[in-house]
C-alpha positions as a LaTeX table, in Angstrom:
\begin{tabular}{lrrr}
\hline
Residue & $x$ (\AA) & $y$ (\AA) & $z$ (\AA) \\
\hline
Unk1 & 11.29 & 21.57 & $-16.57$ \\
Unk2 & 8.02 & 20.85 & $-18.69$ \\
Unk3 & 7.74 & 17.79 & $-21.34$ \\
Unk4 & 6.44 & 19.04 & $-24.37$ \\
Unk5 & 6.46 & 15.59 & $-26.36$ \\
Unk6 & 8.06 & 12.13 & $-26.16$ \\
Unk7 & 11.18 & 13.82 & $-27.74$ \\
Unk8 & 11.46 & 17.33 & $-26.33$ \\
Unk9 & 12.03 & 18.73 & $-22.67$ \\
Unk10 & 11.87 & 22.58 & $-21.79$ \\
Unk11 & 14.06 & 24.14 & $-19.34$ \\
Unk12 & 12.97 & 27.44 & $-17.92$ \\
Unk13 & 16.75 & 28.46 & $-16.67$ \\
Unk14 & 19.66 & 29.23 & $-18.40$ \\
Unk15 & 23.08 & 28.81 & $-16.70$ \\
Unk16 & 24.75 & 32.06 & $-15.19$ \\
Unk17 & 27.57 & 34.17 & $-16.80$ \\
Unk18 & 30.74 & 32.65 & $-14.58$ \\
Unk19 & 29.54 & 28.75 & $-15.77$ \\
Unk20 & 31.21 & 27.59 & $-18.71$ \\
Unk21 & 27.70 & 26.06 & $-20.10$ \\
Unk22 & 26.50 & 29.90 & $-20.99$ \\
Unk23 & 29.16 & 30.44 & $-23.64$ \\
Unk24 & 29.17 & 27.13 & $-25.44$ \\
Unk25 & 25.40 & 26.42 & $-25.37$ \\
Unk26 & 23.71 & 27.67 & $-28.48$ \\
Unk27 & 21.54 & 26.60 & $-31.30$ \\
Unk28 & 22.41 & 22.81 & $-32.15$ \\
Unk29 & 24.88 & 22.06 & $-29.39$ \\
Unk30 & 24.93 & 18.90 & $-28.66$ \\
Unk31 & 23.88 & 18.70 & $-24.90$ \\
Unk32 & 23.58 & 15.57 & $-22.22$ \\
Unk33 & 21.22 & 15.89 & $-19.03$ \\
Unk34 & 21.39 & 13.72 & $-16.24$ \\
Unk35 & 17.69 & 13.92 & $-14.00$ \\
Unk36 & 18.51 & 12.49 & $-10.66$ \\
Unk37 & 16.15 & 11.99 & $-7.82$ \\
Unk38 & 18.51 & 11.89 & $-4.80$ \\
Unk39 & 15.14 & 10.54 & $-2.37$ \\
Unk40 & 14.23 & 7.86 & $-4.75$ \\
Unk41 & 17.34 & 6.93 & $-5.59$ \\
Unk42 & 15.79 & 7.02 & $-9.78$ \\
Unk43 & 18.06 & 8.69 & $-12.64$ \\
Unk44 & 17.48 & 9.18 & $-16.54$ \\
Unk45 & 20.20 & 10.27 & $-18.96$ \\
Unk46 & 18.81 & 12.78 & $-21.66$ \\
Unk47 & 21.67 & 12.95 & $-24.55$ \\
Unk48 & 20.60 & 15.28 & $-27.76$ \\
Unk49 & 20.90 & 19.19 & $-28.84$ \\
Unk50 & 20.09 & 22.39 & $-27.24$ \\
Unk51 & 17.46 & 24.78 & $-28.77$ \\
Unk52 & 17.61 & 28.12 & $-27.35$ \\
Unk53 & 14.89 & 30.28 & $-26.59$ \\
Unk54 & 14.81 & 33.97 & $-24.78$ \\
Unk55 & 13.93 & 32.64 & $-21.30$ \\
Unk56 & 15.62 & 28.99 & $-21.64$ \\
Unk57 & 16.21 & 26.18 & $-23.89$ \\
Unk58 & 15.03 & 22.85 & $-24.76$ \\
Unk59 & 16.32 & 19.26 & $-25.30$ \\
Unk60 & 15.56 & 18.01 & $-28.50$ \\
Unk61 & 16.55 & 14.64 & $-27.33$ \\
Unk62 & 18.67 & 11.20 & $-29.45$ \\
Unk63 & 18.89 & 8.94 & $-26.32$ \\
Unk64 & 16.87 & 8.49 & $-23.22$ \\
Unk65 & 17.77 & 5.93 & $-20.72$ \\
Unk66 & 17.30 & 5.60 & $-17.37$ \\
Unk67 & 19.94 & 3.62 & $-15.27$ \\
Unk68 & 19.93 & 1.51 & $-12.09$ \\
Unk69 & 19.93 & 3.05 & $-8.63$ \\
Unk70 & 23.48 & 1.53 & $-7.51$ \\
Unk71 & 25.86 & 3.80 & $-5.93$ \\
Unk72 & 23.14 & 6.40 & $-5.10$ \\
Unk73 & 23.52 & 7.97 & $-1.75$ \\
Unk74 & 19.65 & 8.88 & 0.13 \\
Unk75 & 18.83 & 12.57 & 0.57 \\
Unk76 & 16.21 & 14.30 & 1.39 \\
Unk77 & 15.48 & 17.71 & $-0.48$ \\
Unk78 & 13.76 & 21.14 & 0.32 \\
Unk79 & 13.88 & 24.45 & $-2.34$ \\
Unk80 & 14.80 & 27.95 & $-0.68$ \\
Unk81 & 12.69 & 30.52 & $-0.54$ \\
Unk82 & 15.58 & 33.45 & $-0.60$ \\
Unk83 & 15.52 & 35.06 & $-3.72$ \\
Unk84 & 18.61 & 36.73 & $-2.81$ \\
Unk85 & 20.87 & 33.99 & $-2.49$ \\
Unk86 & 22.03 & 34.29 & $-5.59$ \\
Unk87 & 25.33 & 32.09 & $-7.42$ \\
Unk88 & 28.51 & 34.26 & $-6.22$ \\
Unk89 & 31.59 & 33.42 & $-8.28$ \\
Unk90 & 34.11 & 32.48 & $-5.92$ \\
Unk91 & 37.27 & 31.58 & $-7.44$ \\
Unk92 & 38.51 & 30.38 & $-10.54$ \\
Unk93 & 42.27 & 29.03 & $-10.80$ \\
Unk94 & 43.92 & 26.05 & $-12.46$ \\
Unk95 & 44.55 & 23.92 & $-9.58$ \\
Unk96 & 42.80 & 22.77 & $-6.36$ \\
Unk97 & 43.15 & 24.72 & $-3.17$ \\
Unk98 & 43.74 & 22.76 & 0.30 \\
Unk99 & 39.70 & 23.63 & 0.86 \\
Unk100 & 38.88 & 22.43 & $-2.81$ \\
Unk101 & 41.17 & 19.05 & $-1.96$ \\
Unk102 & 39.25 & 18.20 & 1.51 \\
Unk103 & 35.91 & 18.88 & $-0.29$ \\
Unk104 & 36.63 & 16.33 & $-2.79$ \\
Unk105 & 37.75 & 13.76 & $-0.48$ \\
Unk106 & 34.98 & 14.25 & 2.16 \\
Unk107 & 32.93 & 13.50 & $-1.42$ \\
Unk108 & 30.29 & 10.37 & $-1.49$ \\
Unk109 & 28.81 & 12.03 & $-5.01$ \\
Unk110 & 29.97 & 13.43 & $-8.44$ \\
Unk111 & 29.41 & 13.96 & $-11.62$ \\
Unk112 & 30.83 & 13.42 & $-15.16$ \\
Unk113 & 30.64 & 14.92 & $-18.55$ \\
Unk114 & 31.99 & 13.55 & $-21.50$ \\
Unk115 & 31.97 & 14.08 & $-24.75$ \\
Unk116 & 31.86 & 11.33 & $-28.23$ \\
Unk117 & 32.66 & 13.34 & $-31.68$ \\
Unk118 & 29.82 & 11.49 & $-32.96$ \\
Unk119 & 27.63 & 10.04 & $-30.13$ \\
Unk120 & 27.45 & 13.47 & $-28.90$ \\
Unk121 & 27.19 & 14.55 & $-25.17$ \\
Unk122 & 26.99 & 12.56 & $-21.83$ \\
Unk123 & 26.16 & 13.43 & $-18.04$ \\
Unk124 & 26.66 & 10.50 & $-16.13$ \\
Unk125 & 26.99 & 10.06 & $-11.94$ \\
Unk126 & 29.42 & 8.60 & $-10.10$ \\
Unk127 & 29.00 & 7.92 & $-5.78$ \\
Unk128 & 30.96 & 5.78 & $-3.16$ \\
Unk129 & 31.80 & 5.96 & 0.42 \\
Unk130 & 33.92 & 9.02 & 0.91 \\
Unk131 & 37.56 & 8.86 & 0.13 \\
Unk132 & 36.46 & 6.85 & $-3.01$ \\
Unk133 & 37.93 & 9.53 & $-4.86$ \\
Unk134 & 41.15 & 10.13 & $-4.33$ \\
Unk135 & 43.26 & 13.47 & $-4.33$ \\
Unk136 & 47.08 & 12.87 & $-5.77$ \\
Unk137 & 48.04 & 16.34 & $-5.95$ \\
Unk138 & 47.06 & 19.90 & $-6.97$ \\
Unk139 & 45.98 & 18.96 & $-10.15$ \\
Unk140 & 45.60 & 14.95 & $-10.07$ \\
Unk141 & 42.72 & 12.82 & $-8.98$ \\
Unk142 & 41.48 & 9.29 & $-9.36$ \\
Unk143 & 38.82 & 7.05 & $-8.76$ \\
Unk144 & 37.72 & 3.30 & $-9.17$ \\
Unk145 & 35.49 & 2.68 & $-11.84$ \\
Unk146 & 32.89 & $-0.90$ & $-11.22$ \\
Unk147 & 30.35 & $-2.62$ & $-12.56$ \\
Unk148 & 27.54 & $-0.21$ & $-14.03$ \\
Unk149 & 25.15 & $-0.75$ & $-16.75$ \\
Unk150 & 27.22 & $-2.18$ & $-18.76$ \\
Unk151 & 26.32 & 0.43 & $-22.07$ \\
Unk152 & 29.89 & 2.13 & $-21.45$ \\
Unk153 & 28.41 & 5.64 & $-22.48$ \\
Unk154 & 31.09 & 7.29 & $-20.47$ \\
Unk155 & 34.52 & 4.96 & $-21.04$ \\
Unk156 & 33.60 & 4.82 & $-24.68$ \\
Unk157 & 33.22 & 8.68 & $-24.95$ \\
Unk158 & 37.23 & 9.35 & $-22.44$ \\
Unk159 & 38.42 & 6.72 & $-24.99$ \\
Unk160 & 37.53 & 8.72 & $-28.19$ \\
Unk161 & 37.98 & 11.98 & $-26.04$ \\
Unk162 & 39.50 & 12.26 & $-23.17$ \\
Unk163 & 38.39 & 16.34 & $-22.54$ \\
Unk164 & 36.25 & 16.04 & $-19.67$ \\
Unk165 & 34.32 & 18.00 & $-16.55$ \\
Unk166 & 33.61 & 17.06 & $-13.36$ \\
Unk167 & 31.12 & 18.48 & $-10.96$ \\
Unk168 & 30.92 & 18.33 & $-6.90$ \\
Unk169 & 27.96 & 19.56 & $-5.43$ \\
Unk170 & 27.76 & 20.58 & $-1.46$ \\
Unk171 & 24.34 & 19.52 & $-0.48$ \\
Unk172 & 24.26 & 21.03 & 2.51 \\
Unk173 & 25.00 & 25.10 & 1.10 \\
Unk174 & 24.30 & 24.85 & $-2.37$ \\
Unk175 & 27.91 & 25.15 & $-3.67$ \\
Unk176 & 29.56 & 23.70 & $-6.32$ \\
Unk177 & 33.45 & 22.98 & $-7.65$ \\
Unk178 & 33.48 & 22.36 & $-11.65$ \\
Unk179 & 36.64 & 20.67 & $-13.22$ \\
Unk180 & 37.89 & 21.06 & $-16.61$ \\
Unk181 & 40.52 & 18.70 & $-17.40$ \\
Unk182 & 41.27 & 15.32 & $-19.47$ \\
Unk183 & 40.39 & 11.68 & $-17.87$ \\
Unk184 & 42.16 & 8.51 & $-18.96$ \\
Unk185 & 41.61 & 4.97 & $-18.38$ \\
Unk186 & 44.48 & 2.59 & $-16.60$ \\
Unk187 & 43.81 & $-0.85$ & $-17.33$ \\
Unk188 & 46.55 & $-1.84$ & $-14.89$ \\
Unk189 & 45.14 & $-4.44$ & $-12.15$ \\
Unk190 & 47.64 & $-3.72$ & $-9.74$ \\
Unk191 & 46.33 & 0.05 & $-9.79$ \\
Unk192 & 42.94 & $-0.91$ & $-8.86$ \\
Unk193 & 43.65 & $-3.44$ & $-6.19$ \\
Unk194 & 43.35 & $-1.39$ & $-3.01$ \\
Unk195 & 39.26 & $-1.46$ & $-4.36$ \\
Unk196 & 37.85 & $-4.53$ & $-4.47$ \\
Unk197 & 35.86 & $-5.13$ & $-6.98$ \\
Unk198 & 37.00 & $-2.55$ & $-9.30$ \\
Unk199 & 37.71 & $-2.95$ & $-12.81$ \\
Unk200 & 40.18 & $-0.12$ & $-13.73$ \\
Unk201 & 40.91 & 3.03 & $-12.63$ \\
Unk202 & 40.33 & 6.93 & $-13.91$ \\
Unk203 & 42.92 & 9.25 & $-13.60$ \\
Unk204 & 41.90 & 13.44 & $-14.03$ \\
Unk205 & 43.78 & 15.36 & $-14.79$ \\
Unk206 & 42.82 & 19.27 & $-13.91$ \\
Unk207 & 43.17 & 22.20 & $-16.36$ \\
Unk208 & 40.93 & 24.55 & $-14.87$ \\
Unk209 & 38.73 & 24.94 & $-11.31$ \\
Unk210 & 35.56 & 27.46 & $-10.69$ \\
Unk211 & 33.87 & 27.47 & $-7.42$ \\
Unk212 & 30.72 & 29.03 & $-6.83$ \\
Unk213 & 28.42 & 29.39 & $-3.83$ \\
Unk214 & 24.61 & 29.35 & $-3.99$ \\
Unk215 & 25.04 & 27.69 & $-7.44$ \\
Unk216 & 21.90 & 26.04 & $-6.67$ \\
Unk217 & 18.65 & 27.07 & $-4.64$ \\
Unk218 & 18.17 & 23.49 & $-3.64$ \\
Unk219 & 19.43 & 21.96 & $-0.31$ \\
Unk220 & 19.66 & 17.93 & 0.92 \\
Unk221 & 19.78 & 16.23 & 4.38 \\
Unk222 & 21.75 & 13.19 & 4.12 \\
Unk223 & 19.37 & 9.83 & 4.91 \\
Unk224 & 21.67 & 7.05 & 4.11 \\
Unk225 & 24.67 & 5.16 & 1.43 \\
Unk226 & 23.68 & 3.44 & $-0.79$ \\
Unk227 & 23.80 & $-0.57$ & 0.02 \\
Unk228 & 25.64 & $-1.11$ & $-2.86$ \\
Unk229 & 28.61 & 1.34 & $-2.40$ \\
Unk230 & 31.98 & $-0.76$ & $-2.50$ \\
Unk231 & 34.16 & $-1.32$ & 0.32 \\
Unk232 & 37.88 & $-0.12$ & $-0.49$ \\
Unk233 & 41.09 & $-0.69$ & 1.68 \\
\hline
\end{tabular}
């Protein structure tokens, strides 16, 4: 990544054939980045539109933020030097396997996309012990939603437009499961009362699943959970 000015950031990547990004990001797409430094615990949210070039593409950005370091989980990170460990399309289905489920459970990190019809695009992150999300079924999951910055980026965008993605990343081999589905908000207190200190809850549902190994070339050791992280019963 390379800042060219205060309002545009070039990417020298573009995303592989088997990740839904490749075919929807052209020209003028409206496009949210989330820059997250997993050892510093430091995260800004890039929200504008895509301009492609031959060897990447650049953020011409609308909204740069950065956000507090709350519910960040400490990891250290080093960059692989195999050039053949390329991403290897693993499965694609429209609900989660037993492997997929006890991946997301095991989960302390994720990540959201979401999407305003005229705020644009959003990348947000969401982290907890694990077991903060929780696995209902197949094709159901949920987690509490707290206290964050207080802008609403993300509830304001599921409210408008509930189409949504979710991303879980394996630090340790470089994997990742994406979600396609729709998120809504529950309001209901008695939902959220097994997690103190939540203030609703966010139930996915899943229309599609892709898993991919080696999606990424970089790998983290686990340091420690964030101090804020919320117990839950």
């Amino acid at each position: 990544m390379k800042v060219v000015d205060e309002q545009t950031l070039e990417i020298d990547a573009l995303p592989d054939e088997s990740d839904p990004l490749h075919g929807n990001l052209r020209d003028g797409s409206e496009l949210g980045l989330l820059v997250i430094d997993l050892t510093t615990r430091r995260r800004l949210r890039l929200n504008g539109t895509a301009v492609i070039g031959p060897d990447g593409f650049s953020l011409r950005t609308r909204q740069v933020y950065s956000n507090c370091p709350r519910y960040i989980q400490s990891r250290e990170c080093e960059l692989l030097n195999n050039a053949s460990l390329s991403p290897r399309l693993v499965r694609q289905a429209v609900s989660l396997s037993g492997d997929h489920q006890q991946w997301i459970r095991k989960a302390d990190t994720f990540f959201l996309a979401s999407f305003h019809p005229l705020g644009g695009a959003d990348a947000s992150h969401r982290g907890g012990f694990p077991g903060f999300i929780q696995v209902v079924d197949e094709r159901t999951l949920f987690w509490p939603d707290y206290n964050g910055n207080g802008m609403f980026n993300t509830l304001g965008n599921i409210t408008e437009n509930p189409n949504s993605g979710l991303l879980f990343l394996d630090f340790k081999q470089g994997g990742i499961i994406q979600l396609s589905g729709s998120a809504d908000i529950i309001w209901d207190k008695a939902r959220a009362l097994p997690f103190p200190g939540a203030e609703r809850i966010i139930e996915f549902k899943i229309l599609r699943v892709i898993e991919t190994d080696n999606a990424i070339a970089l790998r983290w050791k686990f340091v420690e959970y964030s101090s804020e992280n919320p117990w839950f019963c």
